C-alpha cells in the first residue's frame, strides 16, 4: 500500500471519530453505516463526480470498516 493511501485512511478515521464520537449501538448498526457510506460512493460514481470525490467516499467507507474492526 502506498504511504499516501495509508495517510488518507488514517485521516479519514480520525475525522470520523471526531465528527461522530459515538460510533454505533451494535454491529448491525455499524454494518448499516458502512452500507450507507458505500452507497454514497456508488452515487458519486453514478453521478459522474470527479475521481477525488469518489475517492473521498471510498475513504469514508474504509473509515467505517476500520471502526467496525477496532471498536465492535
mmCIF file of N, CA and C in Angstrom:
data_model
loop_
_atom_site.group_PDB
_atom_site.id
_atom_site.type_symbol
_atom_site.label_atom_id
_atom_site.label_comp_id
_atom_site.label_asym_id
_atom_site.label_seq_id
_atom_site.Cartn_x
_atom_site.Cartn_y
_atom_site.Cartn_z
ATOM 1 N N UNK A 1 0.842 -1.174 0.000
ATOM 2 C CA UNK A 1 0.000 0.000 0.000
ATOM 3 C C UNK A 1 0.889 1.239 0.000
ATOM 4 N N UNK A 2 0.481 2.207 -0.776
ATOM 5 C CA UNK A 2 1.231 3.459 -0.833
ATOM 6 C C UNK A 2 1.091 4.220 0.490
ATOM 7 N N UNK A 3 2.148 4.862 0.939
ATOM 8 C CA UNK A 3 2.063 5.643 2.172
ATOM 9 C C UNK A 3 0.981 6.721 2.108
ATOM 10 N N UNK A 4 0.774 7.305 0.931
ATOM 11 C CA UNK A 4 -0.246 8.354 0.796
ATOM 12 C C UNK A 4 -1.642 7.777 1.060
ATOM 13 N N UNK A 5 -1.853 6.568 0.597
ATOM 14 C CA UNK A 5 -3.146 5.913 0.809
ATOM 15 C C UNK A 5 -3.361 5.648 2.291
ATOM 16 N N UNK A 6 -2.345 5.136 2.960
ATOM 17 C CA UNK A 6 -2.452 4.873 4.391
ATOM 18 C C UNK A 6 -2.708 6.173 5.154
ATOM 19 N N UNK A 7 -2.028 7.233 4.769
ATOM 20 C CA UNK A 7 -2.247 8.526 5.428
ATOM 21 C C UNK A 7 -3.687 9.005 5.241
ATOM 22 N N UNK A 8 -4.233 8.818 4.057
ATOM 23 C CA UNK A 8 -5.626 9.215 3.798
ATOM 24 C C UNK A 8 -6.594 8.398 4.654
ATOM 25 N N UNK A 9 -6.312 7.107 4.791
ATOM 26 C CA UNK A 9 -7.160 6.257 5.628
ATOM 27 C C UNK A 9 -7.091 6.711 7.078
ATOM 28 N N UNK A 10 -5.889 6.939 7.573
ATOM 29 C CA UNK A 10 -5.730 7.397 8.957
ATOM 30 C C UNK A 10 -6.443 8.727 9.189
ATOM 31 N N UNK A 11 -6.334 9.624 8.222
ATOM 32 C CA UNK A 11 -7.013 10.921 8.326
ATOM 33 C C UNK A 11 -8.531 10.726 8.337
ATOM 34 N N UNK A 12 -9.038 9.855 7.480
ATOM 35 C CA UNK A 12 -10.486 9.614 7.412
ATOM 36 C C UNK A 12 -11.005 9.025 8.722
ATOM 37 N N UNK A 13 -10.259 8.110 9.309
ATOM 38 C CA UNK A 13 -10.671 7.511 10.580
ATOM 39 C C UNK A 13 -10.652 8.563 11.688
ATOM 40 N N UNK A 14 -9.614 9.363 11.741
ATOM 41 C CA UNK A 14 -9.516 10.426 12.751
ATOM 42 C C UNK A 14 -10.672 11.404 12.599
ATOM 43 N N UNK A 15 -10.945 11.819 11.377
ATOM 44 C CA UNK A 15 -12.040 12.755 11.116
ATOM 45 C C UNK A 15 -13.384 12.146 11.529
ATOM 46 N N UNK A 16 -13.588 10.886 11.188
ATOM 47 C CA UNK A 16 -14.842 10.215 11.538
ATOM 48 C C UNK A 16 -15.022 10.143 13.048
ATOM 49 N N UNK A 17 -13.948 9.822 13.758
ATOM 50 C CA UNK A 17 -14.037 9.738 15.230
ATOM 51 C C UNK A 17 -14.326 11.096 15.849
ATOM 52 N N UNK A 18 -13.755 12.152 15.280
ATOM 53 C CA UNK A 18 -14.011 13.497 15.800
ATOM 54 C C UNK A 18 -15.435 13.945 15.491
ATOM 55 N N UNK A 19 -15.897 13.651 14.288
ATOM 56 C CA UNK A 19 -17.235 14.077 13.856
ATOM 57 C C UNK A 19 -18.328 13.251 14.534
ATOM 58 N N UNK A 20 -18.072 11.965 14.720
ATOM 59 C CA UNK A 20 -19.055 11.048 15.306
ATOM 60 C C UNK A 20 -18.402 10.244 16.432
ATOM 61 N N UNK A 21 -18.221 10.850 17.605
ATOM 62 C CA UNK A 21 -17.550 10.119 18.695
ATOM 63 C C UNK A 21 -18.292 8.837 19.093
ATOM 64 N N UNK A 22 -19.630 8.889 19.074
ATOM 65 C CA UNK A 22 -20.406 7.661 19.302
ATOM 66 C C UNK A 22 -20.569 6.998 17.948
ATOM 67 N N UNK A 23 -20.010 5.814 17.828
ATOM 68 C CA UNK A 23 -19.970 5.175 16.510
ATOM 69 C C UNK A 23 -21.257 4.461 16.166
ATOM 70 N N UNK A 24 -21.588 3.426 16.878
ATOM 71 C CA UNK A 24 -22.776 2.632 16.558
ATOM 72 C C UNK A 24 -23.238 1.929 17.824
ATOM 73 N N UNK A 25 -24.535 1.631 17.855
ATOM 74 C CA UNK A 25 -25.095 0.974 19.032
ATOM 75 C C UNK A 25 -24.754 -0.511 19.089
ATOM 76 N N UNK A 26 -24.638 -1.120 17.926
ATOM 77 C CA UNK A 26 -24.312 -2.544 17.860
ATOM 78 C C UNK A 26 -23.742 -2.848 16.475
ATOM 79 N N UNK A 27 -23.387 -4.088 16.262
ATOM 80 C CA UNK A 27 -22.759 -4.467 14.999
ATOM 81 C C UNK A 27 -23.704 -4.267 13.814
ATOM 82 N N UNK A 28 -24.976 -4.557 13.981
ATOM 83 C CA UNK A 28 -25.921 -4.341 12.880
ATOM 84 C C UNK A 28 -25.965 -2.870 12.476
ATOM 85 N N UNK A 29 -25.999 -1.987 13.454
ATOM 86 C CA UNK A 29 -25.991 -0.546 13.177
ATOM 87 C C UNK A 29 -24.704 -0.167 12.455
ATOM 88 N N UNK A 30 -23.593 -0.717 12.886
ATOM 89 C CA UNK A 30 -22.307 -0.413 12.251
ATOM 90 C C UNK A 30 -22.302 -0.864 10.785
ATOM 91 N N UNK A 31 -22.866 -2.021 10.516
ATOM 92 C CA UNK A 31 -22.922 -2.522 9.130
ATOM 93 C C UNK A 31 -23.805 -1.612 8.279
ATOM 94 N N UNK A 32 -24.908 -1.146 8.835
ATOM 95 C CA UNK A 32 -25.775 -0.213 8.108
ATOM 96 C C UNK A 32 -25.011 1.064 7.778
ATOM 97 N N UNK A 33 -24.226 1.553 8.724
ATOM 98 C CA UNK A 33 -23.429 2.755 8.463
ATOM 99 C C UNK A 33 -22.442 2.516 7.319
ATOM 100 N N UNK A 34 -21.805 1.348 7.309
ATOM 101 C CA UNK A 34 -20.874 1.021 6.232
ATOM 102 C C UNK A 34 -21.603 0.959 4.892
ATOM 103 N N UNK A 35 -22.795 0.382 4.890
ATOM 104 C CA UNK A 35 -23.570 0.292 3.656
ATOM 105 C C UNK A 35 -23.993 1.677 3.158
ATOM 106 N N UNK A 36 -24.327 2.565 4.085
ATOM 107 C CA UNK A 36 -24.682 3.930 3.699
ATOM 108 C C UNK A 36 -23.500 4.630 3.035
ATOM 109 N N UNK A 37 -22.317 4.447 3.603
ATOM 110 C CA UNK A 37 -21.128 5.071 3.029
ATOM 111 C C UNK A 37 -20.816 4.479 1.653
ATOM 112 N N UNK A 38 -20.951 3.182 1.532
ATOM 113 C CA UNK A 38 -20.723 2.552 0.232
ATOM 114 C C UNK A 38 -21.740 3.059 -0.785
ATOM 115 N N UNK A 39 -22.974 3.242 -0.352
ATOM 116 C CA UNK A 39 -24.000 3.799 -1.226
ATOM 117 C C UNK A 39 -23.644 5.190 -1.701
ATOM 118 N N UNK A 40 -23.067 6.000 -0.801
ATOM 119 C CA UNK A 40 -22.641 7.351 -1.193
ATOM 120 C C UNK A 40 -21.534 7.288 -2.239
ATOM 121 N N UNK A 41 -20.657 6.304 -2.119
ATOM 122 C CA UNK A 41 -19.599 6.140 -3.110
ATOM 123 C C UNK A 41 -20.182 5.735 -4.462
ATOM 124 N N UNK A 42 -21.114 4.799 -4.444
ATOM 125 C CA UNK A 42 -21.767 4.370 -5.684
ATOM 126 C C UNK A 42 -22.505 5.537 -6.330
ATOM 127 N N UNK A 43 -23.177 6.339 -5.507
ATOM 128 C CA UNK A 43 -23.889 7.508 -6.040
ATOM 129 C C UNK A 43 -22.914 8.474 -6.694
ATOM 130 N N UNK A 44 -21.783 8.700 -6.071
ATOM 131 C CA UNK A 44 -20.773 9.588 -6.661
ATOM 132 C C UNK A 44 -20.314 9.064 -8.016
ATOM 133 N N UNK A 45 -20.146 7.758 -8.110
ATOM 134 C CA UNK A 45 -19.752 7.149 -9.394
ATOM 135 C C UNK A 45 -20.865 7.328 -10.421
ATOM 136 N N UNK A 46 -22.089 7.010 -10.022
ATOM 137 C CA UNK A 46 -23.227 7.110 -10.945
ATOM 138 C C UNK A 46 -23.493 8.545 -11.382
ATOM 139 N N UNK A 47 -23.179 9.497 -10.510
ATOM 140 C CA UNK A 47 -23.374 10.915 -10.833
ATOM 141 C C UNK A 47 -22.190 11.507 -11.590
ATOM 142 N N UNK A 48 -21.225 10.639 -11.950
ATOM 143 C CA UNK A 48 -20.024 11.072 -12.667
ATOM 144 C C UNK A 48 -19.267 12.180 -11.945
ATOM 145 N N UNK A 49 -19.198 12.048 -10.628
ATOM 146 C CA UNK A 49 -18.443 13.013 -9.835
ATOM 147 C C UNK A 49 -16.952 12.863 -10.160
ATOM 148 N N UNK A 50 -16.181 13.894 -9.907
ATOM 149 C CA UNK A 50 -14.730 13.781 -10.129
ATOM 150 C C UNK A 50 -14.128 12.664 -9.271
ATOM 151 N N UNK A 51 -13.042 12.109 -9.786
ATOM 152 C CA UNK A 51 -12.413 10.966 -9.117
ATOM 153 C C UNK A 51 -12.054 11.270 -7.668
ATOM 154 N N UNK A 52 -11.630 12.486 -7.368
ATOM 155 C CA UNK A 52 -11.256 12.807 -5.986
ATOM 156 C C UNK A 52 -12.471 12.720 -5.054
ATOM 157 N N UNK A 53 -13.667 13.017 -5.558
ATOM 158 C CA UNK A 53 -14.873 12.899 -4.732
ATOM 159 C C UNK A 53 -15.250 11.431 -4.519
ATOM 160 N N UNK A 54 -15.057 10.620 -5.549
ATOM 161 C CA UNK A 54 -15.293 9.180 -5.412
ATOM 162 C C UNK A 54 -14.323 8.606 -4.380
ATOM 163 N N UNK A 55 -13.080 9.002 -4.471
ATOM 164 C CA UNK A 55 -12.071 8.527 -3.513
ATOM 165 C C UNK A 55 -12.401 8.976 -2.092
ATOM 166 N N UNK A 56 -12.885 10.191 -1.934
ATOM 167 C CA UNK A 56 -13.267 10.680 -0.605
ATOM 168 C C UNK A 56 -14.358 9.791 -0.016
ATOM 169 N N UNK A 57 -15.319 9.400 -0.831
ATOM 170 C CA UNK A 57 -16.370 8.500 -0.362
ATOM 171 C C UNK A 57 -15.800 7.117 -0.035
ATOM 172 N N UNK A 58 -14.849 6.671 -0.822
ATOM 173 C CA UNK A 58 -14.203 5.387 -0.544
ATOM 174 C C UNK A 58 -13.480 5.433 0.801
ATOM 175 N N UNK A 59 -12.779 6.516 1.077
ATOM 176 C CA UNK A 59 -12.087 6.643 2.361
ATOM 177 C C UNK A 59 -13.075 6.703 3.516
ATOM 178 N N UNK A 60 -14.219 7.354 3.317
ATOM 179 C CA UNK A 60 -15.247 7.372 4.360
ATOM 180 C C UNK A 60 -15.744 5.954 4.633
ATOM 181 N N UNK A 61 -15.927 5.172 3.586
ATOM 182 C CA UNK A 61 -16.366 3.786 3.733
ATOM 183 C C UNK A 61 -15.314 2.980 4.485
ATOM 184 N N UNK A 62 -14.069 3.148 4.100
ATOM 185 C CA UNK A 62 -12.976 2.430 4.769
ATOM 186 C C UNK A 62 -12.903 2.825 6.238
ATOM 187 N N UNK A 63 -13.126 4.097 6.533
ATOM 188 C CA UNK A 63 -13.087 4.563 7.928
ATOM 189 C C UNK A 63 -14.136 3.841 8.773
ATOM 190 N N UNK A 64 -15.327 3.677 8.228
ATOM 191 C CA UNK A 64 -16.371 2.955 8.957
ATOM 192 C C UNK A 64 -15.946 1.498 9.166
ATOM 193 N N UNK A 65 -15.381 0.879 8.150
ATOM 194 C CA UNK A 65 -14.947 -0.518 8.278
ATOM 195 C C UNK A 65 -13.837 -0.662 9.311
ATOM 196 N N UNK A 66 -12.919 0.291 9.338
ATOM 197 C CA UNK A 66 -11.859 0.262 10.358
ATOM 198 C C UNK A 66 -12.469 0.378 11.750
ATOM 199 N N UNK A 67 -13.448 1.258 11.886
ATOM 200 C CA UNK A 67 -14.089 1.419 13.196
ATOM 201 C C UNK A 67 -14.813 0.147 13.606
ATOM 202 N N UNK A 68 -15.405 -0.552 12.665
ATOM 203 C CA UNK A 68 -16.045 -1.823 13.000
ATOM 204 C C UNK A 68 -15.010 -2.789 13.564
ATOM 205 N N UNK A 69 -13.878 -2.900 12.906
ATOM 206 C CA UNK A 69 -12.834 -3.826 13.341
ATOM 207 C C UNK A 69 -12.264 -3.419 14.703
ATOM 208 N N UNK A 70 -12.077 -2.140 14.903
ATOM 209 C CA UNK A 70 -11.415 -1.674 16.124
ATOM 210 C C UNK A 70 -12.358 -1.448 17.303
ATOM 211 N N UNK A 71 -13.620 -1.115 17.028
ATOM 212 C CA UNK A 71 -14.489 -0.680 18.116
ATOM 213 C C UNK A 71 -15.630 -1.629 18.421
ATOM 214 N N UNK A 72 -15.863 -2.618 17.603
ATOM 215 C CA UNK A 72 -17.015 -3.510 17.867
ATOM 216 C C UNK A 72 -16.564 -4.879 18.282
#
